[in-house]
mmCIF file of C-alpha atoms in Angstrom:
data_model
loop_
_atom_site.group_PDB
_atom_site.id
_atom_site.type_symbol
_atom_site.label_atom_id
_atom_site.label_comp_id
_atom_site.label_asym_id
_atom_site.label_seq_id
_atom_site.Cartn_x
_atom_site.Cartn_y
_atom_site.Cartn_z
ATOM 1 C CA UNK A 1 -18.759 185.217 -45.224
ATOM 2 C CA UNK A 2 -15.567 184.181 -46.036
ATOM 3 C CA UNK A 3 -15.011 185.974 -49.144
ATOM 4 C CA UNK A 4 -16.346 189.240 -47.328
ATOM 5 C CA UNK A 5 -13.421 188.730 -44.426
ATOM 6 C CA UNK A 6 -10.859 188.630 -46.990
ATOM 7 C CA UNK A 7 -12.431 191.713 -48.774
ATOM 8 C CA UNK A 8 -12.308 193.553 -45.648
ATOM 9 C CA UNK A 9 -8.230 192.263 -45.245
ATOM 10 C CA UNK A 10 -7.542 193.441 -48.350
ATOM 11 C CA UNK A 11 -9.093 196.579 -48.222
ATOM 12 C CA UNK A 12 -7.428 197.693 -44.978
ATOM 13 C CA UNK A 13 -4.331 195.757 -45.266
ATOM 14 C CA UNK A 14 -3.239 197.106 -48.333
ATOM 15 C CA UNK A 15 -3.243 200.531 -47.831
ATOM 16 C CA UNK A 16 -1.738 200.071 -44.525
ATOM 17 C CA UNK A 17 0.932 198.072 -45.996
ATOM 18 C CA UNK A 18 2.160 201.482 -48.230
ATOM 19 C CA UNK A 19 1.768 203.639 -45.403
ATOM 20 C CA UNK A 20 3.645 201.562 -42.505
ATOM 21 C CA UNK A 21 6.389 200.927 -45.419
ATOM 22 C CA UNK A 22 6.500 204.379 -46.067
ATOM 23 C CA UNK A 23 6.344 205.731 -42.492
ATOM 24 C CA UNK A 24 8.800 203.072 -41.242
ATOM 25 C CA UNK A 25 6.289 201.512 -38.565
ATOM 26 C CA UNK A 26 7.350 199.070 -36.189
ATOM 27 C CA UNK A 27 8.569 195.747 -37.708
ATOM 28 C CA UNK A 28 6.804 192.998 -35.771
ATOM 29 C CA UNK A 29 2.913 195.122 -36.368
ATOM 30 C CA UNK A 30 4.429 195.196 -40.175
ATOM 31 C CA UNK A 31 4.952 191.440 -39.992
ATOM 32 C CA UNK A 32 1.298 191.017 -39.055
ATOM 33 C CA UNK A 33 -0.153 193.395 -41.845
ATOM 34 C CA UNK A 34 1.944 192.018 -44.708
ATOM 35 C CA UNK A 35 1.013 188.330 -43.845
ATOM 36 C CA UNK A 36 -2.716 188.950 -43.722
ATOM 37 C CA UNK A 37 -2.956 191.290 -46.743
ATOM 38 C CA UNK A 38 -0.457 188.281 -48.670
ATOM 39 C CA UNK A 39 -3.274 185.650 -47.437
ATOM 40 C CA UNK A 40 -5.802 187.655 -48.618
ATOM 41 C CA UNK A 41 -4.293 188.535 -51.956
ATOM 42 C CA UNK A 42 -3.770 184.742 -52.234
ATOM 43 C CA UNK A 43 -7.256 184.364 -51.640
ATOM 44 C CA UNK A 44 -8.466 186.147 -54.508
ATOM 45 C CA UNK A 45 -6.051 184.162 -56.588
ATOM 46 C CA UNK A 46 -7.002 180.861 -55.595
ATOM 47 C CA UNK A 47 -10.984 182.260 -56.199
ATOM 48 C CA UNK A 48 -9.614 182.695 -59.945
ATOM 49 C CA UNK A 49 -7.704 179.660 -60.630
ATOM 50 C CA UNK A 50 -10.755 177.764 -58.961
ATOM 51 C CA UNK A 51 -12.769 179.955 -61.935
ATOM 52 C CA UNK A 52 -10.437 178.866 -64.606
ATOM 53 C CA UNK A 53 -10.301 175.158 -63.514
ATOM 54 C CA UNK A 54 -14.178 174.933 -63.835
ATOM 55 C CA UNK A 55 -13.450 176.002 -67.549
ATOM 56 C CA UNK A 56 -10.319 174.490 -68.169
ATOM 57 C CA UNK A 57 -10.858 171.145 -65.963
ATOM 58 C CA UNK A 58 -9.444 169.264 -62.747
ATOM 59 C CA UNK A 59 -5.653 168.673 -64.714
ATOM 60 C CA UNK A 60 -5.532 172.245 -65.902
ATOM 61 C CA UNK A 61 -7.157 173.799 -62.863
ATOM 62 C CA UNK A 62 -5.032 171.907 -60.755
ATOM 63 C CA UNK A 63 -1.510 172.543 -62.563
ATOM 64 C CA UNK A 64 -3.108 176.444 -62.192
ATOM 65 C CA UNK A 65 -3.553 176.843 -58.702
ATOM 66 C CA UNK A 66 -0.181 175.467 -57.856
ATOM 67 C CA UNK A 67 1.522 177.702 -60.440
ATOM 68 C CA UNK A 68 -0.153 181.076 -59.263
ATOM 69 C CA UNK A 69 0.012 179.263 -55.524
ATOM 70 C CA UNK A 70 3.691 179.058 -55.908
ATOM 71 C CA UNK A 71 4.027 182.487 -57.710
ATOM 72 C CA UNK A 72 3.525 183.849 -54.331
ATOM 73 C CA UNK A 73 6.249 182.033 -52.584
ATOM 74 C CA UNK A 74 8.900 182.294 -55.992
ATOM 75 C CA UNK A 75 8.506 186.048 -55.378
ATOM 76 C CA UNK A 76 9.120 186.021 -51.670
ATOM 77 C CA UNK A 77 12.218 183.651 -52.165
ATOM 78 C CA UNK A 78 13.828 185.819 -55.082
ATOM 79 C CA UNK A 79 13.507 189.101 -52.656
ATOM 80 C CA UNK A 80 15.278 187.227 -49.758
ATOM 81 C CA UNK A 81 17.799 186.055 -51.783
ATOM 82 C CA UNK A 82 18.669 189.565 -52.770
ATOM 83 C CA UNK A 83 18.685 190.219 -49.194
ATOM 84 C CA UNK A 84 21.325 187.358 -48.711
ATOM 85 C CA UNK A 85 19.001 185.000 -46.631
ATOM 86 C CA UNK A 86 19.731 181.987 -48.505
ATOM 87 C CA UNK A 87 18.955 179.806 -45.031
ATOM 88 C CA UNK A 88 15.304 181.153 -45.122
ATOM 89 C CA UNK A 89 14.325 180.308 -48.594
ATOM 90 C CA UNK A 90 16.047 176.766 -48.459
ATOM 91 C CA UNK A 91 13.580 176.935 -45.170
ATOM 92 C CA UNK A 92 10.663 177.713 -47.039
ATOM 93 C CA UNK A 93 11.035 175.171 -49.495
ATOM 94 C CA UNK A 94 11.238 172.708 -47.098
ATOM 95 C CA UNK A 95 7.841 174.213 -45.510
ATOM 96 C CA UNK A 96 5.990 174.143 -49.273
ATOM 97 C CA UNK A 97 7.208 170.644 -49.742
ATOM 98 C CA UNK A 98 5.749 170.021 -46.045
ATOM 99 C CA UNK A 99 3.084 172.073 -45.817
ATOM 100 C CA UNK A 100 1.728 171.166 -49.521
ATOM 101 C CA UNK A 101 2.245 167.134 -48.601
ATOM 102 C CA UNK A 102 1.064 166.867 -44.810
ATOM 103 C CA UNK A 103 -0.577 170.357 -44.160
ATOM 104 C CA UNK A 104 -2.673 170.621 -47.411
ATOM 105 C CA UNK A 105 -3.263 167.056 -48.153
ATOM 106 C CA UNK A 106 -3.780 166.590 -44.544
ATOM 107 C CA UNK A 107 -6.523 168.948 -43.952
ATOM 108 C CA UNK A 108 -8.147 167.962 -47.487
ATOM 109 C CA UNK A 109 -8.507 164.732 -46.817
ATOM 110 C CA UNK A 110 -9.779 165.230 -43.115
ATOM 111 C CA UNK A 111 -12.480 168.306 -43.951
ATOM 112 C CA UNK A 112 -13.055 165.934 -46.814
ATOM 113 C CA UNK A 113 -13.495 162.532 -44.843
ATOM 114 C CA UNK A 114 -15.673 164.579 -42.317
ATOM 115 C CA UNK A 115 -18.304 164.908 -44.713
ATOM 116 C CA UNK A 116 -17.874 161.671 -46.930
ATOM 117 C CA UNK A 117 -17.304 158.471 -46.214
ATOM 118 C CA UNK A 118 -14.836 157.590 -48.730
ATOM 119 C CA UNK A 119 -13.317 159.829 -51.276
ATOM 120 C CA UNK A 120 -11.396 158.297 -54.365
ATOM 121 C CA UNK A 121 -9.734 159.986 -56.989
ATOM 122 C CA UNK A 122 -7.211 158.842 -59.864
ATOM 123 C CA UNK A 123 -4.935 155.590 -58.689
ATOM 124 C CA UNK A 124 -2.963 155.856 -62.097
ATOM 125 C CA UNK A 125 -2.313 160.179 -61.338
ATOM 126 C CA UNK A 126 -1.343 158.544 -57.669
ATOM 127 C CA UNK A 127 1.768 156.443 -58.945
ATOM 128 C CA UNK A 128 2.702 158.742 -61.687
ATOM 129 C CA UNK A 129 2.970 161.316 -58.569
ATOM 130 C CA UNK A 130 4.800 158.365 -56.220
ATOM 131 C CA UNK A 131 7.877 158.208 -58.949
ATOM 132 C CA UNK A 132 8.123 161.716 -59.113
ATOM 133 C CA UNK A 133 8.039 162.809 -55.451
ATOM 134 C CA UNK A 134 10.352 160.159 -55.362
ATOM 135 C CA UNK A 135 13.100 161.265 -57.589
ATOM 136 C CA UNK A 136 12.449 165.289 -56.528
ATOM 137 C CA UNK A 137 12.863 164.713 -52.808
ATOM 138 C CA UNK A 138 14.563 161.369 -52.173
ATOM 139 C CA UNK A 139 17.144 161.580 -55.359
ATOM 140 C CA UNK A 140 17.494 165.035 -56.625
ATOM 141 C CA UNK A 141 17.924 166.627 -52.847
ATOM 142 C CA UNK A 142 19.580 163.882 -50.981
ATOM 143 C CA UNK A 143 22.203 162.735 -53.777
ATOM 144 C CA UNK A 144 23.661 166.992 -53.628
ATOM 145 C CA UNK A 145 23.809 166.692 -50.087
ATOM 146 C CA UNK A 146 25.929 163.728 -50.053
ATOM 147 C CA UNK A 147 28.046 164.410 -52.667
ATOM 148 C CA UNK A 148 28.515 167.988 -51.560
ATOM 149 C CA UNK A 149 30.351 166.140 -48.042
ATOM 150 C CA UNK A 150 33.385 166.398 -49.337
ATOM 151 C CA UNK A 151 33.247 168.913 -52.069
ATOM 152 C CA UNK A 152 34.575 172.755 -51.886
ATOM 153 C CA UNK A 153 32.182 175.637 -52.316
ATOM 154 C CA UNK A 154 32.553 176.164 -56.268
ATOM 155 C CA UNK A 155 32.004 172.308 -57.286
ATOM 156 C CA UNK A 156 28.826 171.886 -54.686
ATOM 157 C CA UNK A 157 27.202 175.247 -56.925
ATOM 158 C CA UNK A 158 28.563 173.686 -59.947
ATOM 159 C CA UNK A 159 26.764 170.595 -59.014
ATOM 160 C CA UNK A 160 23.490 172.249 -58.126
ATOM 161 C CA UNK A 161 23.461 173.548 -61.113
ATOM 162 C CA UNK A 162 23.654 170.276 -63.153
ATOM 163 C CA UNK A 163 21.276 168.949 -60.754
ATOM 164 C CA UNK A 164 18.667 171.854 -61.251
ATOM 165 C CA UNK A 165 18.571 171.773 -65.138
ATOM 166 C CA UNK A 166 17.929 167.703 -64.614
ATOM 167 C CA UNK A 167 14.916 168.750 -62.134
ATOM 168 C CA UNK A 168 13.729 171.854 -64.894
ATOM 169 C CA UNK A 169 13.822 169.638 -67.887
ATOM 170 C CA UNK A 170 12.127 166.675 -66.571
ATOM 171 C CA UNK A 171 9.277 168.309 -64.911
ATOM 172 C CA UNK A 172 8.748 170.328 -68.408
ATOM 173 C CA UNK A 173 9.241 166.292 -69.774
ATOM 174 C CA UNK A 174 6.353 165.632 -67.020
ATOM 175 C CA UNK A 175 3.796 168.245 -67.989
ATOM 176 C CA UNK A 176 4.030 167.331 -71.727
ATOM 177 C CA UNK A 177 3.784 163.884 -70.871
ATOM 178 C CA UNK A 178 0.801 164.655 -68.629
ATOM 179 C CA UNK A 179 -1.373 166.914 -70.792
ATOM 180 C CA UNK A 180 0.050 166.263 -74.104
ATOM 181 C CA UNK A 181 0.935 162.639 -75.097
ATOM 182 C CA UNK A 182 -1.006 160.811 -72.522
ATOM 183 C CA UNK A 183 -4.034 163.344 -72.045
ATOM 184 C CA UNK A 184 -6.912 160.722 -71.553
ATOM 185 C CA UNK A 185 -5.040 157.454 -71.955
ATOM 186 C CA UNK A 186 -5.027 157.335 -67.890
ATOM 187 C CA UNK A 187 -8.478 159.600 -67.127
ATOM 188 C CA UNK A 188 -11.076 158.006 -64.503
ATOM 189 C CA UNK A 189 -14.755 158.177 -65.731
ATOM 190 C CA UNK A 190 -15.996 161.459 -66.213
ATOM 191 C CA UNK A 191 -12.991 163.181 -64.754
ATOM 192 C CA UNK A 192 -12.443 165.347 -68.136
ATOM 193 C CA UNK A 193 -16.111 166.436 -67.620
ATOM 194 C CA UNK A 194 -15.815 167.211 -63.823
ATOM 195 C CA UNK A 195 -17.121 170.339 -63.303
ATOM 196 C CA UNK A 196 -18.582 171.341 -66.573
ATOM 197 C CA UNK A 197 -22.283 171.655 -64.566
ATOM 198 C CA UNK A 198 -20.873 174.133 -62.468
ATOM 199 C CA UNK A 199 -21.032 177.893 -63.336
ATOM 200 C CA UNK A 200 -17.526 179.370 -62.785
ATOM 201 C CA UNK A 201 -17.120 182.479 -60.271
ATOM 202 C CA UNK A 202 -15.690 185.096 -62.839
ATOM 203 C CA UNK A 203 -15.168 184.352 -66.425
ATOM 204 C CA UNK A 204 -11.731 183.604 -67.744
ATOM 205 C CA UNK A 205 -11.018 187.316 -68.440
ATOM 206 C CA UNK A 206 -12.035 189.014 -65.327
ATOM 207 C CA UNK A 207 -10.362 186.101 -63.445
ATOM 208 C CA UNK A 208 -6.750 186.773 -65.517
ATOM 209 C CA UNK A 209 -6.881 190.445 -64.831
ATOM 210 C CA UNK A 210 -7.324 189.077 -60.998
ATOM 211 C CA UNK A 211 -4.329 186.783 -61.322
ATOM 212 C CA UNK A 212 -2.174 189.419 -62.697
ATOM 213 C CA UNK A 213 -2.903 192.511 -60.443
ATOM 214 C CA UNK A 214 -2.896 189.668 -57.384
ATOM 215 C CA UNK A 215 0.455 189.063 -58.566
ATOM 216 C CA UNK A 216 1.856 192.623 -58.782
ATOM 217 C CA UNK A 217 0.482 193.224 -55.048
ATOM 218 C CA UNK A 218 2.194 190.260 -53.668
ATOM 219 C CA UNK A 219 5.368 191.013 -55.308
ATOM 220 C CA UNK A 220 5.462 194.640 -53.411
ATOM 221 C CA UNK A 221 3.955 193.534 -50.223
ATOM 222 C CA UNK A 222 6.452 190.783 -50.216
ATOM 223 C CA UNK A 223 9.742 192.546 -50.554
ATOM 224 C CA UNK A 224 8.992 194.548 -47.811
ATOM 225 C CA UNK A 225 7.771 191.409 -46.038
ATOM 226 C CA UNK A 226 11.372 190.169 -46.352
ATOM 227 C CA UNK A 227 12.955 193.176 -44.504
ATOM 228 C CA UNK A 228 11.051 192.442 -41.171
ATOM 229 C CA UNK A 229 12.441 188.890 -40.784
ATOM 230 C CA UNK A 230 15.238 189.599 -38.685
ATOM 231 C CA UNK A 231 13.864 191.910 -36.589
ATOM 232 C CA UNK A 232 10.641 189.737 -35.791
ATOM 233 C CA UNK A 233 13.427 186.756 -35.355
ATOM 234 C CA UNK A 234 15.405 188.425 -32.904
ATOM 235 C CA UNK A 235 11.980 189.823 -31.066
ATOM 236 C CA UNK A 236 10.408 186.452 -30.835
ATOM 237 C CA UNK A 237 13.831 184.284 -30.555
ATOM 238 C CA UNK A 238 12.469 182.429 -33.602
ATOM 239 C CA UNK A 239 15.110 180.502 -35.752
ATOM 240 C CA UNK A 240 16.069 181.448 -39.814
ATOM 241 C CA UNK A 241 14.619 177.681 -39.980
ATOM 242 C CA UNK A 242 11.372 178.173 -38.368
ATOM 243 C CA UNK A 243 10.747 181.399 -39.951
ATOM 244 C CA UNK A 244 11.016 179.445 -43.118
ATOM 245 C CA UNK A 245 9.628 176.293 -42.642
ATOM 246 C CA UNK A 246 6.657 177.538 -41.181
ATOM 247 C CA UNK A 247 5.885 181.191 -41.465
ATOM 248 C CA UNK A 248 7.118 181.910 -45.131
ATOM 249 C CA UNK A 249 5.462 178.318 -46.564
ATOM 250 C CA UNK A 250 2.015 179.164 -45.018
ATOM 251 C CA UNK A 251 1.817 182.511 -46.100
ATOM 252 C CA UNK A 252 3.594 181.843 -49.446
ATOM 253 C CA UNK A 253 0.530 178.942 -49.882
ATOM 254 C CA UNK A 254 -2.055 180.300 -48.660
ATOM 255 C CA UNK A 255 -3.850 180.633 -52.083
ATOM 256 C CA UNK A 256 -3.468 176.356 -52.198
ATOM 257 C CA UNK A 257 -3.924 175.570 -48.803
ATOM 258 C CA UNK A 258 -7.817 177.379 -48.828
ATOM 259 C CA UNK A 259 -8.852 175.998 -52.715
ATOM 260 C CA UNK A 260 -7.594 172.148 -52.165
ATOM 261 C CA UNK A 261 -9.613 171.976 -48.642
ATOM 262 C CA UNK A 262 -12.845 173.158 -50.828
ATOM 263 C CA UNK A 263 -12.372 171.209 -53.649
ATOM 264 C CA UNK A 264 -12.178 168.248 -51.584
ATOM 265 C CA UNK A 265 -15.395 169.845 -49.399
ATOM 266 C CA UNK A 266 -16.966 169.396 -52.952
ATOM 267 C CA UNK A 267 -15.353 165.757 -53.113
ATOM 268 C CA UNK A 268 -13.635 166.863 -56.359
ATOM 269 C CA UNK A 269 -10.564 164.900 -54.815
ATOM 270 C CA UNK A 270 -8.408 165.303 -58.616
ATOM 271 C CA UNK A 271 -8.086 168.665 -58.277
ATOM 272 C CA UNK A 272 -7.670 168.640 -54.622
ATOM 273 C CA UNK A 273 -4.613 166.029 -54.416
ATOM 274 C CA UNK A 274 -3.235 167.231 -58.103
ATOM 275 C CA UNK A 275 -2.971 171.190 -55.927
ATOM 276 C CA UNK A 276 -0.894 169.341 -53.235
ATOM 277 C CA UNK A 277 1.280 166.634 -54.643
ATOM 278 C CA UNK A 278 1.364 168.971 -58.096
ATOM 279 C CA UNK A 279 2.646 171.805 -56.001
ATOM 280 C CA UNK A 280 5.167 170.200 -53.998
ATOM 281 C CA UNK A 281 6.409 168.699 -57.651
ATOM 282 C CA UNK A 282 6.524 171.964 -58.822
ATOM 283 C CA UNK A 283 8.265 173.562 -55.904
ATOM 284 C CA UNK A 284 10.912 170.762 -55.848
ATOM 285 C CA UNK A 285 11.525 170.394 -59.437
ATOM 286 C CA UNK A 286 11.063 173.954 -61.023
ATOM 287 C CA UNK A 287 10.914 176.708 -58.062
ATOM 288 C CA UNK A 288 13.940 175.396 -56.133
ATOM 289 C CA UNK A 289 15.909 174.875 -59.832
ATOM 290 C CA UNK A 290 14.595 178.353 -60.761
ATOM 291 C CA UNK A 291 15.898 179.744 -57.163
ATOM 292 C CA UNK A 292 19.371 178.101 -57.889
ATOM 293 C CA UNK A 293 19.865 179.945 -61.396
ATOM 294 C CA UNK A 294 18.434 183.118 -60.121
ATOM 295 C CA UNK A 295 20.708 183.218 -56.996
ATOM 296 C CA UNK A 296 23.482 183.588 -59.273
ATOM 297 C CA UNK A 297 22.473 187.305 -59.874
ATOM 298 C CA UNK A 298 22.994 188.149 -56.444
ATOM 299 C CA UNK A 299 25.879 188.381 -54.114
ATOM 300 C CA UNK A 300 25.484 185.141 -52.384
ATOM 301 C CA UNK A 301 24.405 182.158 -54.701
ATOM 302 C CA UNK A 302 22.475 179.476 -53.469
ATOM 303 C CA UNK A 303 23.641 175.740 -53.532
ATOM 304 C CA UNK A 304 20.926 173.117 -53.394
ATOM 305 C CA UNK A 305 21.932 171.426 -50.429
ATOM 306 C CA UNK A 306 19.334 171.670 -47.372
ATOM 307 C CA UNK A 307 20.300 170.688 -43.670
ATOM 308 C CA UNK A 308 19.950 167.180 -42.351
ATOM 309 C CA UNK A 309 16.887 167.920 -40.538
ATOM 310 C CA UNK A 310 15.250 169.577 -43.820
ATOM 311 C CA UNK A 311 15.746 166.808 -45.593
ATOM 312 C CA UNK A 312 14.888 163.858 -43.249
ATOM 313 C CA UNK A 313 11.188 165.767 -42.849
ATOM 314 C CA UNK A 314 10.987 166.157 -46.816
ATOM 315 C CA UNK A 315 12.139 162.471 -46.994
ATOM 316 C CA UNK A 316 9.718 161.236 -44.385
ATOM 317 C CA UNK A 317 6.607 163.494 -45.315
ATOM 318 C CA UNK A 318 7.001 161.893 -49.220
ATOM 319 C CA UNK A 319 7.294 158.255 -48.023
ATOM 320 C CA UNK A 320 4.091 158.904 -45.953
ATOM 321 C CA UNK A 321 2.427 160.655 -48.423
ATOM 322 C CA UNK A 322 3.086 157.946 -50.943
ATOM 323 C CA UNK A 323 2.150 155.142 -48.613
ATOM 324 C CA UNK A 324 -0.975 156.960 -48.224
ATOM 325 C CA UNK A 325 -2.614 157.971 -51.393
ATOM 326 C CA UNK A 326 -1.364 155.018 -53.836
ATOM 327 C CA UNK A 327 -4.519 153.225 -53.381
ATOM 328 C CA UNK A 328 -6.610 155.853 -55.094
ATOM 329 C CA UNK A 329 -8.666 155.802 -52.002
ATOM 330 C CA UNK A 330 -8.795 158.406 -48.819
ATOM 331 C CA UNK A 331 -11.068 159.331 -45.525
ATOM 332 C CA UNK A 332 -10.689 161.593 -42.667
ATOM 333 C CA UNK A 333 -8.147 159.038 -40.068
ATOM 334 C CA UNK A 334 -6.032 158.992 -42.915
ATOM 335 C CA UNK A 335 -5.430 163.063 -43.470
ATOM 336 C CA UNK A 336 -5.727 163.254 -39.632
ATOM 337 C CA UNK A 337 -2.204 161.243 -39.780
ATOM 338 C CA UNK A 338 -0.903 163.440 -42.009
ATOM 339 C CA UNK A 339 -1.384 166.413 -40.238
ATOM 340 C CA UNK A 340 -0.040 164.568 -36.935
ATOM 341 C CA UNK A 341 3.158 164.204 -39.112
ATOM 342 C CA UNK A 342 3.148 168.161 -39.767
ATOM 343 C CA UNK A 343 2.872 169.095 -36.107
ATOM 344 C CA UNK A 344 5.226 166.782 -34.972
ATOM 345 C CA UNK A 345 7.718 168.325 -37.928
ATOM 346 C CA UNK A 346 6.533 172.031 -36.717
ATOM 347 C CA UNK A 347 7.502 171.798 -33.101
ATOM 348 C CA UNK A 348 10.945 170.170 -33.698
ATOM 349 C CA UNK A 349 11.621 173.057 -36.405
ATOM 350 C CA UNK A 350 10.554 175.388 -33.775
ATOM 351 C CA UNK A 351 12.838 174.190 -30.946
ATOM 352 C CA UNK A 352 15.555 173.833 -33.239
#
């Protein structure tokens, strides 16, 4: 049912997309058009990284689906820094590293919990993920913002910089560590065999040649995406932060958001919790790093150094998600708190 609704999305909304680009259509109906055919684009990628984890398994699969999850928002990001809207993709990276943390893991662990009792998955993938959140969020973005206090313009990019080759190289450090050195040493029982019973969707071909066409689409629906920001902004009265925050990170994880609720559906809780702690790792220590270097193609570069209020909801959302998945253990109260933390976040963002 599902998978037909997106068909339909994509078959209308993409073709409307050229046409209301082309014939200059109102902005706000554009808006609506781009974000569905995005989400349904993203829905056919997360249908082939869920393929390729079922062949590749829950470490792979899950390290997949973030990166093709996060391709969507990358692109978004480098088209509206070439517009100049630096405060909307420092916005949207606050919204993946929310949305991934208290949206994501909130509603897999609730849709989860509703039909399980109990769901565990890996304690020692849990702590490995606490110390990293840790230094991403709580180290790598607050230490810029303090320093950058009392620093002029040019130092505060020359210290993002330094900080975002730190963040690159030790989340490269983190994958080889992860599925290199110690592939196995810290594997719960049977997790390398999880889902070899079940038949994938597509086979690995068919679901590359998805990936990469998905890919292309979203990168041309997207920069024209970008150019109705303002316009829906000043309609609605909706903030650069909001925008951001909310609107950009859903759409721009979409792909994620739908494949972690159904992997933990299937209480295959690895790959559910490695798609939204791995993504938010991935978002704070290689997209925003990436976004840093790439920014300083375009007119206005972009510093790493988020607003107070960004950074005391990253902060908070990783000390809550820490304090509740280190136990290995999870159920439905405990994602329902999560998402109570999101919608408290959402509706100061959106009064803001």
């Amino acid at each position: 049912m599902a998978n037909k609704l997106f068909l339909i999305m994509l078959g209308a909304g993409l073709p409307l997309s050229v046409a209301g680009s082309l014939l200059h259509w109102d902005p706000t109906i554009l808006f609506i058009i781009y974000c569905a055919t995005i989400v349904a684009l993203a829905s056919y990628m997360g249908r082939a990284t869920e393929s390729l984890a079922i062949v590749s398994g829950p470490r792979i699969g899950g390290l997949l689906n973030a990166t093709f999850g996060n391709a969507v928002e990358l692109i978004i990001s480098i088209f509206a820094l070439k517009a100049g809207l630096v405060g909307v993709v420092l916005a949207s990276l606050t919204g993946s590293v929310l949305g991934n943390l208290l949206l994501v893991g909130g509603l897999s662990f609730f849709v989860g919990g509703l039909k399980f009792k109990r769901q565990e998955f890996s304690v020692y993938d849990a702590r490995h993920n606490s110390g990293l959140l840790m230094f991403a969020v709580i180290v790598a973005f607050v230490i810029p913002e303090v320093f950058a206090m009392n620093m002029p313009e040019r130092e505060t990019m020359s210290l993002s910089i330094g900080v975002s080759a730190v963040l690159i190289a030790l989340y490269l450090a983190a994958l080889f560590f992860k599925l290199v050195t110690h592939r196995g040493v810290y594997a719960t029982p049977g997790e390398e065999e999880a889902g070899g019973h079940e038949k994938p969707e597509w086979s690995k071909g068919v679901a590359l040649t998805v990936l990469a066409l998905a890919t292309v689409a979203v990168a041309y629906v997207s920069e024209n995406l970008v150019h109705t920001f303002e316009s829906v902004a000043a309609r609605f009265g909706w903030s650069e932060l909001f925008i951001g925050v909310i609107i950009v990170a859903i759409v721009g994880n979409a792909a994620e958001h739908a494949s972690a609720i159904i992997f933990a559906f299937k209480n295959k809780m690895n790959i559910a919790v490695e798609i939204a702690v791995g993504s938010t790792l991935q978002i704070a220590m290689f997209v925003a790093p990436v976004l840093v270097f790439v920014s300083l193609f375009f007119d206005t570069p972009m510093p790493l150094v988020f607003s107070l209020p960004e950074l005391i909801a990253m902060a908070t959302a990783v000390l809550l998600t820490i304090s509740i998945t280190n136990d290995g253990d999870t159920n439905w109260f405990e994602g329902l708190t999560l998402l109570g933390a999101y919608l408290i976040m959402g509706i100061g963002f959106f009064l803001l």
